[in-house]
Coordinates of C-alpha atoms in Angstrom, one line a residue:
X1 CA -96.3 -31.0 -47.3
X2 CA -93.8 -32.8 -49.6
X3 CA -90.2 -31.7 -50.1
X4 CA -88.9 -29.8 -52.7
X5 CA -89.4 -31.6 -56.0
X6 CA -87.0 -32.0 -59.2
X7 CA -90.4 -30.5 -61.6
X8 CA -90.0 -31.8 -65.4
X9 CA -90.3 -28.0 -67.0
X10 CA -88.4 -25.2 -65.0
X11 CA -90.3 -21.3 -65.2
X12 CA -88.2 -20.0 -68.0
X13 CA -89.9 -22.7 -70.7
X14 CA -93.7 -22.0 -69.2
X15 CA -92.7 -18.1 -68.6
X16 CA -91.8 -18.6 -72.7
X17 CA -95.1 -20.7 -73.2
X18 CA -97.6 -17.8 -72.3
X19 CA -95.6 -15.4 -74.0
X20 CA -96.1 -17.1 -77.7
X21 CA -99.6 -17.6 -77.2
X22 CA -100.3 -14.4 -76.4
X23 CA -102.3 -15.1 -73.2
X24 CA -103.0 -12.6 -71.1
X25 CA -101.1 -11.2 -67.9
X26 CA -103.4 -13.0 -65.1
X27 CA -103.2 -16.6 -67.2
X28 CA -98.9 -16.2 -67.0
X29 CA -99.0 -15.6 -63.8
X30 CA -101.9 -18.2 -62.7
X31 CA -99.1 -20.8 -65.0
X32 CA -95.9 -19.5 -63.2
X33 CA -97.3 -19.5 -59.6
X34 CA -99.0 -23.2 -60.4
X35 CA -96.0 -24.3 -61.6
X36 CA -94.2 -23.1 -58.0
X37 CA -96.7 -25.1 -56.1
X38 CA -96.4 -28.1 -58.2
X39 CA -92.5 -27.7 -56.5
X40 CA -94.1 -28.4 -52.7
X41 CA -97.7 -30.5 -53.4
X42 CA -98.4 -33.7 -53.0
X43 CA -99.6 -35.9 -55.5
X44 CA -103.0 -36.7 -55.1
X45 CA -103.6 -39.4 -52.7
X46 CA -105.6 -42.4 -54.6
X47 CA -107.5 -45.7 -52.4
X48 CA -105.0 -48.4 -52.2
X49 CA -103.3 -46.4 -55.3
X50 CA -99.5 -45.0 -54.7
X51 CA -99.8 -43.1 -57.8
X52 CA -96.2 -41.4 -56.9
X53 CA -94.7 -45.2 -58.2
X54 CA -96.0 -44.0 -61.5
X55 CA -93.9 -42.6 -64.0
X56 CA -95.4 -39.2 -64.5
X57 CA -92.8 -37.0 -65.3
X58 CA -92.7 -37.2 -69.4
X59 CA -93.8 -34.8 -69.9
X60 CA -92.1 -33.3 -73.5
X61 CA -91.9 -30.1 -74.8
X62 CA -94.8 -27.9 -76.2
X63 CA -94.8 -28.4 -80.1
X64 CA -96.5 -25.6 -82.4
X65 CA -99.7 -26.7 -83.5
X66 CA -99.7 -26.7 -87.7
X67 CA -103.4 -25.4 -87.8
X68 CA -105.5 -27.8 -90.8
X69 CA -107.1 -26.3 -93.5
X70 CA -109.8 -28.4 -94.0
X71 CA -110.4 -31.5 -92.5
X72 CA -108.8 -33.6 -95.1
X73 CA -105.6 -32.4 -93.6
X74 CA -106.4 -33.8 -90.4
X75 CA -103.9 -37.2 -89.4
X76 CA -106.2 -40.1 -91.2
X77 CA -105.7 -42.1 -88.0
X78 CA -107.4 -39.6 -86.0
X79 CA -110.3 -38.7 -88.6
X80 CA -110.8 -42.6 -88.3
X81 CA -112.2 -42.0 -84.7
X82 CA -115.3 -39.7 -86.2
X83 CA -115.7 -40.1 -89.6
X84 CA -114.9 -42.7 -91.9
X85 CA -115.0 -41.0 -94.5
X86 CA -112.3 -38.1 -93.8
X87 CA -113.0 -36.4 -97.4
X88 CA -115.9 -33.9 -96.1
X89 CA -115.7 -31.1 -93.4
X90 CA -117.4 -32.2 -90.2
X91 CA -119.0 -29.5 -88.2
X92 CA -119.4 -29.3 -84.6
X93 CA -116.4 -30.8 -84.3
X94 CA -112.9 -29.6 -82.7
X95 CA -109.2 -31.8 -83.0
X96 CA -106.4 -30.9 -80.8
X97 CA -103.2 -32.9 -82.2
X98 CA -100.7 -33.5 -79.7
X99 CA -100.0 -29.7 -78.0
X100 CA -102.6 -27.4 -80.3
X101 CA -106.3 -27.7 -81.8
X102 CA -105.6 -28.2 -85.4
X103 CA -109.4 -27.9 -86.7
X104 CA -112.3 -26.4 -84.7
X105 CA -116.0 -25.9 -87.2
X106 CA -119.5 -24.9 -85.6
X107 CA -122.2 -24.6 -87.8
X108 CA -123.2 -21.3 -88.4
X109 CA -126.8 -21.8 -87.2
X110 CA -125.3 -22.6 -83.6
X111 CA -123.1 -19.8 -83.6
X112 CA -125.4 -17.5 -84.5
X113 CA -127.3 -18.9 -81.1
X114 CA -124.6 -17.3 -79.3
X115 CA -122.8 -20.6 -78.7
X116 CA -119.0 -21.0 -78.6
X117 CA -117.0 -24.0 -79.3
X118 CA -113.7 -23.7 -79.8
X119 CA -110.0 -24.1 -78.6
X120 CA -109.6 -23.1 -74.8
X121 CA -107.0 -21.2 -75.6
X122 CA -108.1 -18.9 -78.5
X123 CA -111.6 -18.7 -75.8
X124 CA -108.9 -17.0 -73.6
X125 CA -107.7 -14.3 -75.4
X126 CA -111.0 -14.0 -76.9
X127 CA -113.8 -14.5 -74.5
X128 CA -112.0 -13.5 -71.2
X129 CA -115.2 -12.1 -69.3
X130 CA -116.7 -15.5 -70.0
X131 CA -113.5 -17.5 -69.3
X132 CA -111.7 -16.0 -66.7
X133 CA -114.0 -16.3 -63.4
X134 CA -114.2 -20.5 -64.2
X135 CA -110.1 -21.7 -65.5
X136 CA -108.8 -23.9 -63.1
X137 CA -111.8 -23.1 -60.2
X138 CA -114.1 -26.5 -60.0
X139 CA -110.4 -28.2 -59.9
X140 CA -108.4 -25.9 -57.7
X141 CA -104.4 -25.4 -58.9
X142 CA -103.5 -25.8 -55.4
X143 CA -105.6 -29.2 -54.8
X144 CA -102.2 -31.2 -55.6
X145 CA -99.2 -31.9 -57.7
X146 CA -101.4 -33.1 -61.1
X147 CA -103.3 -30.1 -61.0
X148 CA -100.6 -28.0 -60.4
X149 CA -98.6 -29.0 -62.5
X150 CA -101.9 -29.0 -65.4
X151 CA -102.4 -25.2 -64.3
X152 CA -99.3 -24.8 -65.7
X153 CA -98.9 -27.0 -68.5
X154 CA -102.6 -27.6 -70.7
X155 CA -102.8 -26.6 -73.9
X156 CA -105.4 -26.8 -76.3
X157 CA -108.4 -27.5 -75.1
X158 CA -111.7 -27.1 -75.7
X159 CA -114.3 -24.2 -74.3
X160 CA -117.6 -24.5 -75.2
X161 CA -120.4 -22.0 -73.9
X162 CA -123.9 -22.6 -73.9
X163 CA -126.5 -18.9 -73.7
X164 CA -129.2 -18.6 -71.3
X165 CA -132.3 -20.7 -72.8
X166 CA -130.6 -22.2 -75.5
X167 CA -130.9 -26.2 -76.4
X168 CA -128.8 -28.0 -78.8
X169 CA -130.1 -31.2 -79.9
X170 CA -127.1 -32.9 -82.3
X171 CA -123.5 -32.9 -80.2
X172 CA -120.8 -30.9 -79.9
X173 CA -117.5 -33.6 -80.4
X174 CA -114.3 -33.2 -79.3
X175 CA -110.8 -35.3 -80.5
X176 CA -107.9 -35.4 -78.6
X177 CA -105.1 -37.2 -80.4
X178 CA -101.6 -37.6 -79.5
X179 CA -98.9 -39.3 -81.8
X180 CA -95.3 -37.5 -80.2
X181 CA -94.4 -38.9 -77.0
X182 CA -92.1 -35.2 -77.4
X183 CA -94.9 -33.5 -77.1
X184 CA -96.7 -32.0 -74.7
X185 CA -100.1 -33.1 -74.1
X186 CA -102.3 -31.9 -71.9
X187 CA -105.6 -30.4 -72.9
X188 CA -108.5 -28.4 -70.6
X189 CA -112.2 -29.4 -71.6
X190 CA -114.7 -26.2 -69.8
X191 CA -118.2 -26.6 -70.1
X192 CA -120.3 -23.1 -69.3
X193 CA -124.2 -23.8 -69.6
X194 CA -126.2 -21.4 -68.5
X195 CA -130.0 -21.6 -66.8
X196 CA -131.8 -23.4 -68.7
X197 CA -129.5 -24.6 -71.2
X198 CA -129.2 -28.3 -73.0
X199 CA -126.1 -29.7 -74.7
X200 CA -124.8 -33.5 -75.2
X201 CA -121.3 -33.1 -75.5
X202 CA -118.6 -36.4 -76.4
X203 CA -114.9 -36.2 -77.0
X204 CA -111.9 -39.2 -77.6
X205 CA -108.8 -39.6 -76.2
X206 CA -106.4 -41.2 -78.4
X207 CA -102.9 -42.0 -79.8
X208 CA -101.6 -43.1 -81.9
X209 CA -97.7 -44.9 -82.6
X210 CA -95.8 -43.8 -79.9
X211 CA -92.5 -44.2 -79.3
X212 CA -91.7 -43.3 -76.4
X213 CA -93.3 -43.0 -72.3
X214 CA -95.9 -40.1 -72.4
X215 CA -98.5 -38.5 -69.5
X216 CA -101.7 -37.6 -70.5
X217 CA -102.7 -34.8 -67.5
X218 CA -105.9 -33.7 -68.3
X219 CA -108.3 -32.2 -66.2
X220 CA -112.4 -31.1 -67.3
X221 CA -114.5 -28.4 -65.6
X222 CA -118.2 -28.5 -66.4
X223 CA -120.5 -25.6 -65.0
X224 CA -124.0 -26.3 -64.7
X225 CA -126.5 -23.1 -63.8
X226 CA -129.9 -23.4 -62.5
X227 CA -132.3 -25.4 -65.0
X228 CA -129.5 -26.8 -67.1
X229 CA -128.5 -30.5 -68.6
X230 CA -125.3 -31.6 -69.9
X231 CA -124.8 -34.8 -70.9
X232 CA -120.9 -35.3 -71.0
X233 CA -119.4 -38.6 -72.7
X234 CA -115.6 -39.1 -72.4
X235 CA -113.8 -42.4 -73.9
X236 CA -109.9 -43.0 -73.5
X237 CA -108.3 -45.9 -75.4
X238 CA -104.7 -44.0 -75.4
X239 CA -101.6 -46.5 -75.9
X240 CA -99.3 -48.9 -73.7
X241 CA -96.6 -46.1 -73.2
X242 CA -99.4 -43.3 -72.0
X243 CA -99.9 -43.1 -68.5
X244 CA -103.8 -41.3 -68.1
X245 CA -104.5 -39.1 -65.3
X246 CA -107.7 -37.3 -65.9
X247 CA -109.5 -35.3 -63.1
X248 CA -113.5 -34.0 -63.9
X249 CA -115.9 -32.3 -61.9
X250 CA -119.1 -30.3 -62.1
X251 CA -120.1 -28.2 -60.2
X252 CA -124.6 -28.4 -60.3
X253 CA -126.5 -25.5 -59.1
X254 CA -130.6 -25.4 -58.2
X255 CA -132.5 -27.9 -60.5
X256 CA -129.3 -28.8 -62.7
X257 CA -128.5 -32.0 -63.9
X258 CA -125.3 -33.6 -65.2
X259 CA -125.1 -37.1 -67.0
X260 CA -121.5 -38.6 -67.7
X261 CA -121.0 -41.6 -69.8
X262 CA -117.4 -42.5 -69.9
X263 CA -115.1 -45.6 -71.2
X264 CA -111.9 -46.4 -69.8
X265 CA -110.7 -48.2 -72.4
X266 CA -107.3 -46.8 -71.8
X267 CA -103.9 -49.5 -72.6
X268 CA -101.7 -48.3 -69.9
X269 CA -102.2 -47.8 -66.6
X270 CA -104.9 -45.0 -65.7
X271 CA -106.3 -42.9 -62.3
X272 CA -109.6 -41.0 -63.6
X273 CA -112.0 -38.9 -61.3
X274 CA -115.0 -38.1 -62.2
X275 CA -116.8 -36.2 -59.4
X276 CA -120.4 -34.1 -59.4
X277 CA -120.7 -31.1 -56.8
X278 CA -124.5 -31.1 -56.2
X279 CA -124.5 -27.3 -55.2
X280 CA -127.9 -26.4 -55.9
X281 CA -131.3 -28.0 -54.1
X282 CA -132.7 -30.4 -56.3
X283 CA -129.5 -30.9 -58.7
X284 CA -128.9 -34.3 -60.0
X285 CA -126.4 -36.6 -61.3
X286 CA -126.2 -39.7 -63.5
X287 CA -122.8 -41.3 -63.9
X288 CA -122.5 -44.7 -65.9
X289 CA -118.4 -45.7 -66.1
X290 CA -117.5 -48.6 -67.7
X291 CA -113.7 -49.9 -68.1
X292 CA -111.6 -53.1 -69.7
X293 CA -108.1 -53.4 -68.2
X294 CA -105.6 -55.6 -70.0
X295 CA -101.6 -56.8 -69.8
X296 CA -100.3 -55.0 -67.1
X297 CA -102.5 -52.2 -67.0
X298 CA -102.9 -50.6 -62.9
X299 CA -106.2 -48.9 -62.8
X300 CA -107.5 -46.5 -60.4
X301 CA -111.0 -45.6 -61.4
X302 CA -113.0 -42.7 -58.6
X303 CA -116.8 -41.7 -59.1
X304 CA -117.8 -39.3 -56.4
X305 CA -121.2 -37.2 -55.8
X306 CA -120.6 -34.3 -53.2
X307 CA -124.3 -33.4 -51.7
X308 CA -124.9 -29.9 -50.2
X309 CA -128.0 -28.9 -51.9
X310 CA -131.1 -29.8 -50.4
X311 CA -133.6 -33.2 -52.4
X312 CA -130.2 -33.6 -54.6
X313 CA -129.7 -36.6 -56.2
X314 CA -126.9 -38.9 -57.1
X315 CA -127.0 -42.2 -59.2
X316 CA -123.4 -44.1 -59.9
X317 CA -123.0 -47.6 -61.7
X318 CA -119.4 -48.4 -63.0
X319 CA -118.8 -51.8 -64.5
X320 CA -115.1 -53.1 -64.8
X321 CA -113.2 -56.2 -66.7
X322 CA -110.3 -57.2 -65.4
X323 CA -108.0 -59.5 -68.0
X324 CA -104.5 -61.4 -68.2
X325 CA -102.6 -59.5 -65.7
X326 CA -104.4 -56.3 -65.3
X327 CA -105.4 -54.6 -61.4
X328 CA -108.0 -52.0 -60.5
X329 CA -109.3 -50.4 -57.8
X330 CA -113.0 -49.2 -58.1
X331 CA -114.2 -46.4 -55.9
X332 CA -117.8 -45.4 -55.1
X333 CA -117.9 -41.9 -52.7
X334 CA -120.7 -40.4 -51.7
X335 CA -120.4 -37.2 -50.0
X336 CA -123.5 -35.7 -47.7
X337 CA -122.7 -32.8 -46.7
X338 CA -124.7 -31.3 -43.1
X339 CA -127.6 -29.3 -44.4
X340 CA -128.1 -31.3 -47.6
X341 CA -131.5 -32.8 -46.3
X342 CA -134.2 -34.6 -48.5
X343 CA -130.6 -35.7 -50.4
X344 CA -130.4 -39.7 -52.0
X345 CA -127.3 -41.2 -53.0
X346 CA -127.1 -44.2 -54.9
X347 CA -124.1 -46.1 -56.2
X348 CA -123.1 -49.8 -57.3
X349 CA -119.4 -50.5 -58.9
X350 CA -119.0 -54.9 -60.0
X351 CA -115.6 -55.9 -61.0
X352 CA -115.5 -59.1 -63.4
X353 CA -111.9 -60.6 -63.2
X354 CA -111.3 -63.4 -66.5
X355 CA -107.5 -64.5 -65.4
X356 CA -106.5 -66.2 -61.8
X357 CA -103.7 -63.5 -61.8
X358 CA -106.3 -60.4 -62.7
X359 CA -107.2 -58.4 -59.6
X360 CA -110.2 -56.1 -58.9
X361 CA -111.1 -54.8 -55.6
X362 CA -115.0 -52.7 -55.6
X363 CA -115.1 -50.1 -52.9
X364 CA -117.7 -48.1 -51.6
X365 CA -117.8 -45.5 -49.7
X366 CA -120.9 -43.5 -48.3
X367 CA -120.1 -40.6 -46.1
X368 CA -123.1 -39.3 -44.5
X369 CA -123.1 -35.9 -41.8
X370 CA -126.9 -35.3 -42.7
X371 CA -129.8 -37.4 -40.8
X372 CA -132.4 -36.8 -43.1
X373 CA -131.1 -38.5 -46.1
X374 CA -131.3 -41.7 -48.4
X375 CA -128.3 -43.8 -49.5
X376 CA -126.9 -47.0 -51.1
X377 CA -124.3 -48.9 -52.4
X378 CA -123.8 -52.5 -54.0
X379 CA -120.9 -53.6 -55.2
X380 CA -118.7 -56.8 -55.9
X381 CA -116.0 -58.5 -57.1
X382 CA -115.2 -61.7 -58.5
X383 CA -113.9 -64.7 -60.9
X384 CA -115.5 -65.0 -64.5
X385 CA -117.7 -68.5 -64.1
X386 CA -115.9 -71.0 -65.7
X387 CA -118.3 -73.0 -66.2
X388 CA -119.6 -70.7 -68.7
X389 CA -116.6 -70.5 -70.5
X390 CA -116.5 -74.0 -71.0
X391 CA -120.0 -74.4 -72.6
X392 CA -119.3 -72.0 -74.8
X393 CA -115.7 -74.2 -76.1
X394 CA -117.8 -77.2 -75.8
X395 CA -119.9 -75.6 -78.6
X396 CA -116.9 -74.5 -80.6
X397 CA -116.2 -71.2 -79.3
X398 CA -112.8 -70.1 -79.0
X399 CA -111.7 -69.1 -75.2
X400 CA -110.9 -65.5 -76.2
X401 CA -114.6 -65.3 -78.0
X402 CA -116.6 -66.8 -75.0
X403 CA -114.1 -64.7 -73.0
X404 CA -115.1 -61.4 -75.4
X405 CA -118.8 -63.0 -75.1
X406 CA -119.1 -62.9 -71.5
X407 CA -117.2 -59.1 -71.7
X408 CA -119.9 -57.8 -73.8
X409 CA -122.7 -59.2 -71.4
X410 CA -121.4 -57.9 -68.4
X411 CA -120.9 -54.5 -69.7
X412 CA -124.3 -54.3 -71.7
X413 CA -126.8 -53.7 -69.1
X414 CA -124.3 -49.7 -68.4
X415 CA -124.6 -49.8 -72.3
X416 CA -128.2 -49.9 -72.7
X417 CA -128.9 -47.1 -70.0
X418 CA -127.1 -44.9 -72.0
X419 CA -129.8 -42.2 -73.1
X420 CA -128.8 -41.4 -76.3
X421 CA -128.6 -44.4 -79.8
X422 CA -125.4 -42.7 -81.0
X423 CA -123.6 -43.3 -77.8
X424 CA -124.4 -46.3 -76.8
X425 CA -123.5 -47.2 -80.7
X426 CA -119.8 -45.3 -79.8
X427 CA -119.7 -46.9 -76.3
X428 CA -119.4 -50.4 -78.2
X429 CA -117.4 -49.7 -81.1
X430 CA -114.3 -48.6 -78.3
X431 CA -115.5 -51.9 -76.7
X432 CA -114.9 -53.7 -79.8
X433 CA -111.5 -51.8 -80.2
X434 CA -110.4 -52.9 -76.5
X435 CA -110.8 -56.5 -77.4
X436 CA -109.3 -56.4 -80.8
X437 CA -112.0 -57.0 -82.4

């Protein structure tokens, strides 16, 4: 345990936040308890990264959100990440602007099937029986200081509920957008997919022109019931002044499946953990992570699978490109618990460095406590082949364009494995944004 720490907010501020939101007593109390825990908990332990040295106390204050009357009232820059033509209202979309959700719209046909897609603040009040058993259960509020602070301060967020046997063909989207460094930005995403349901969800985290440093402390919790399948796609593209810390957890029951598709296109320091807890027999996880770092960025990207159920299977592919003076720690962790017989865990991490000053470290980690299993890993980290760059330059291509072509080719095998064509195009577009195209 750490010594008592000065926190970015006090008890009175958190109590006032709960009162303003008219939250139920159990949630108000859990926020205060989490804040109390945060003062004594340590920061999360990350492989080869001392996150406590980062500026993690710039949370700002809660800013009331002004609900948009239509999609066209959402800030234009935010709309551009969802739809080039922002004049028409969009279905199956949720938008958070700074501290609160300003737009949410679910197609009537989906609502008639019992699907719920709204902000988490509303869900707590209107669907308490569906939210309370799951909120801060995949990631416990007392796990570390970042989790505790999130549990105390989360705002806006998204709640997605898919009833038993319901399948959704079209993806539901959320945009989390911040352009005010004085406003707390800590969305929480909670997804519950009941037995034999199917759903695809995607979200984007983006920022406007920030005038001061800000911390995004986000949490994602996904609960996949027996036989259900959830595809979760997420792209982070916040600005240089934003420090991005995200914890994603999925709890997968018998024969359930979680697919993660993550694009870490952030421009400031970032740490993320994408963790599948394969609790049930026959549960599966497939994680595809791509990452591009530039400038002075420091990145710590962890993909993890914990096998508890028998015959569970996890697949992980991570590819990272470091440019200029960026540095990254790319971790793949496969943990097979005692009793998880016939489990299989495969992982691959590859890091490409395009500059002599860039640094990349690929760490495959296998933690196996059961004999009757299979597991494997592959990892590499190395500099770009300068002969390739010089060859393209000799054909009239600039160095910058040559490096960008190499980056696209390096990331292409991961993008190509994304099962949804729309998600493929979305990832490609964000890669182009990151490359400045």
